[in-house]
Amino acid sequence: MESEIKNFYKDKTVFLTGASGFLGRVIIEKLLRETEVRRIYALIRPKRGKNIQERIVEWKTVPLFEVLLKAKPDALDRVIGINGDCAEPDLGISSVDRKLLLQQVELVVHSAATVSFAEPLHVAFDINTRATRCMLQLAKQMPRLRAFVHISTAYSNCVIHHITDRFYPEHLSCNVSQVLQLRETLSTDLFDRMAPALLDKFPNTYTYTKALAEQLIETEAGDLPVCVFRPAAIVASHKEPVTGWIDNLYGPIALLYGVAIGVLRVAPVNKQAPSNFVPVDGCSNLALAAAWRTAEDSEQRRKNPAVPAPATIYNYVPTGENSIRHEYFMRAAENERTDCLLPQCIWYPFLHTTKIVWLYKLATIFYHLIPGYLIDVALRLRGQKPRMIRIYDKIHKNIDVMQRFLLESWTFETPNVDRLWQCMSPVDQQLFDFNLNSLNWEKYLQQAFFGMCLYLSAVPITEETLKRSLQKMKRFLILHRLLQFSLICIAILWPAHKGVPSQSQSQSQSQSQSSV
């Protein structure tokens, strides 16, 4: 049986934003390895003194592309860089490149975003919202367009706790057209000062600007063949092209990395809340399958003209019996701490959690700040620059912006993802697998933890470094147990040292008083 999705992508020209990002590169790799796509136009900006072509050439050294380049050494020749920047009012695309895109592009995947929760409002708005409008305007001028995939987030509507596959414009304090007008008329500083009023119930600029972008899709897409893809937190690859590949420290991986190096020891976490994260290769497969389905549905509507159907929304989140909770995730991480070793570890990895925020704040004094000051003093005495308190300041700020997502619970409905899976052939289900119901979480988390150590370690992982790390871990465990024993002894002996009477002394005193 032939693959319908592979046949669909044969000789197609794709335009992808966010091409240098985590998900963007996985989508590119999948297209090049599994399909006969004609060309991929990738929107990229120069960075750190390197032009866009040099940045694409650098991908040849990334582990993500090893399997592809072994089978197809010239595969990256089909990726053409388009110089642009989603922070610019017109995406920063030249008139020549714009004309090229309008003439050739058949599929658009808008993946570009700033995912920082602490981004100033004007930055997050320009990249996440205004760029979406620019992409829609560009797509409307593409005569060959078959499908437009807008990649959002499962948390774009986090002001409510049960999310279905529909738009939620009623939760925005101002509609998107009004906010766009404010951005055009106000100074950057004044626009940022309005953030508290504009965000209203939204916890950060990321979720707010992604919600605005969805309203743009709802109100301005018109008859474009468009769909919205809402993935949960995207983490390491599950199966392809390599297991456990990751290149960033966001979301749950950032938390886990801090624990693994022995720096993060206490955090505000609700252990009973769902762990809503998904593998990046599943996201890539679903995005490509959604583009195929969107194009097919659009073709059917052309043959049977009717009222334009709203954009299909795909919530991609673990649900049902195969979802997991933070407690499971943390237990799995604890079981792997002696196998997934980071050479830069500074203490034995452990994590205490609490749902009580004030208790977490108090615990940071004893678990983070006091040890941090002691280490900084030791560094100063050795003539080195102190750094631990600066690191903890950054960690605490990041946890503050993540706190809501560590403590609260969200549930999701995924009927459109379920329908998409059911309409795919067995061949396509195997080639473009995104089925979370069959995911073995225990095995996947082992791969993800190992991938974190392998791909994010500041020190190359070799047999020698692993051996040294294991020896260091054993020493840290002994020191950790000695510290625990010492603290227990102090807790027991301190009252006696301060003259607090023991139980027998209290009884004898009581008897003598009664005899008197």
PDB file of C-alpha atoms in Angstrom, residues 11-20 24-25 27-28 31-32 37-45 52-53 56 59 75-84 93 96-112 135 138 142 144:
ATOM      1  CA  ASP A  11       7.333  17.724  -5.729  1.00  0.00           C
ATOM      2  CA  LYS A  12       5.713  20.219  -3.348  1.00  0.00           C
ATOM      3  CA  THR A  13       7.305  23.518  -2.341  1.00  0.00           C
ATOM      4  CA  VAL A  14       7.086  24.363   1.343  1.00  0.00           C
ATOM      5  CA  PHE A  15       7.635  27.669   3.148  1.00  0.00           C
ATOM      6  CA  LEU A  16       8.589  27.244   6.819  1.00  0.00           C
ATOM      7  CA  THR A  17       9.099  29.910   9.467  1.00  0.00           C
ATOM      8  CA  GLY A  18      10.951  29.111  12.672  1.00  0.00           C
ATOM      9  CA  ALA A  19      13.212  26.915  10.560  1.00  0.00           C
ATOM     10  CA  SER A  20      16.168  27.158  12.941  1.00  0.00           C
ATOM     11  CA  GLY A  24      11.277  23.655  12.745  1.00  0.00           C
ATOM     12  CA  ARG A  25      14.441  21.651  12.164  1.00  0.00           C
ATOM     13  CA  ILE A  27      10.004  19.157  10.421  1.00  0.00           C
ATOM     14  CA  ILE A  28      12.677  19.911   7.812  1.00  0.00           C
ATOM     15  CA  LEU A  31      10.354  16.168   5.017  1.00  0.00           C
ATOM     16  CA  LEU A  32      13.797  15.574   3.516  1.00  0.00           C
ATOM     17  CA  VAL A  37       9.508  17.366  -1.418  1.00  0.00           C
ATOM     18  CA  ARG A  38      10.844  19.598  -4.194  1.00  0.00           C
ATOM     19  CA  ARG A  39      12.071  22.505  -2.124  1.00  0.00           C
ATOM     20  CA  ILE A  40      11.847  23.984   1.370  1.00  0.00           C
ATOM     21  CA  TYR A  41      12.086  27.734   1.739  1.00  0.00           C
ATOM     22  CA  ALA A  42      13.245  28.393   5.313  1.00  0.00           C
ATOM     23  CA  LEU A  43      12.830  31.812   6.908  1.00  0.00           C
ATOM     24  CA  ILE A  44      16.052  32.452   8.838  1.00  0.00           C
ATOM     25  CA  ARG A  45      17.841  35.547  10.096  1.00  0.00           C
ATOM     26  CA  ILE A  52      21.669  32.395   6.657  1.00  0.00           C
ATOM     27  CA  GLN A  53      23.493  29.979   4.373  1.00  0.00           C
ATOM     28  CA  ILE A  56      22.056  26.052   7.305  1.00  0.00           C
ATOM     29  CA  TRP A  59      23.103  21.723  10.470  1.00  0.00           C
ATOM     30  CA  ALA A  75      19.528  16.486   1.054  1.00  0.00           C
ATOM     31  CA  LEU A  76      20.134  19.942   2.540  1.00  0.00           C
ATOM     32  CA  ASP A  77      20.606  21.335  -0.972  1.00  0.00           C
ATOM     33  CA  ARG A  78      16.809  21.351  -1.172  1.00  0.00           C
ATOM     34  CA  VAL A  79      16.646  23.842   1.712  1.00  0.00           C
ATOM     35  CA  ILE A  80      16.810  27.432   0.488  1.00  0.00           C
ATOM     36  CA  GLY A  81      17.267  30.136   3.099  1.00  0.00           C
ATOM     37  CA  ILE A  82      15.026  33.194   2.980  1.00  0.00           C
ATOM     38  CA  ASN A  83      16.560  36.146   4.788  1.00  0.00           C
ATOM     39  CA  GLY A  84      13.927  37.445   7.182  1.00  0.00           C
ATOM     40  CA  ILE A  93      11.611  39.664   3.461  1.00  0.00           C
ATOM     41  CA  VAL A  96      12.706  39.590  -4.709  1.00  0.00           C
ATOM     42  CA  ASP A  97      12.257  36.813  -2.160  1.00  0.00           C
ATOM     43  CA  ARG A  98       8.614  37.746  -1.637  1.00  0.00           C
ATOM     44  CA  LYS A  99       7.949  37.419  -5.359  1.00  0.00           C
ATOM     45  CA  LEU A 100       9.686  34.032  -5.374  1.00  0.00           C
ATOM     46  CA  LEU A 101       7.534  32.770  -2.509  1.00  0.00           C
ATOM     47  CA  LEU A 102       4.311  33.983  -4.110  1.00  0.00           C
ATOM     48  CA  GLN A 103       5.117  32.206  -7.354  1.00  0.00           C
ATOM     49  CA  GLN A 104       6.209  28.844  -5.956  1.00  0.00           C
ATOM     50  CA  VAL A 105       4.927  28.067  -2.453  1.00  0.00           C
ATOM     51  CA  GLU A 106       2.172  25.471  -2.068  1.00  0.00           C
ATOM     52  CA  LEU A 107       2.372  24.711   1.664  1.00  0.00           C
ATOM     53  CA  VAL A 108       3.039  27.041   4.576  1.00  0.00           C
ATOM     54  CA  VAL A 109       4.036  25.972   8.089  1.00  0.00           C
ATOM     55  CA  HIS A 110       4.173  28.967  10.435  1.00  0.00           C
ATOM     56  CA  SER A 111       6.270  27.685  13.330  1.00  0.00           C
ATOM     57  CA  ALA A 112       8.181  30.826  14.362  1.00  0.00           C
ATOM     58  CA  MET A 135       1.982  35.422   7.133  1.00  0.00           C
ATOM     59  CA  LEU A 138       1.351  36.703   2.328  1.00  0.00           C
ATOM     60  CA  MET A 142      -0.146  32.634  -3.081  1.00  0.00           C
ATOM     61  CA  ARG A 144      -0.791  27.723  -5.573  1.00  0.00           C
TER      62      ARG A 144
END
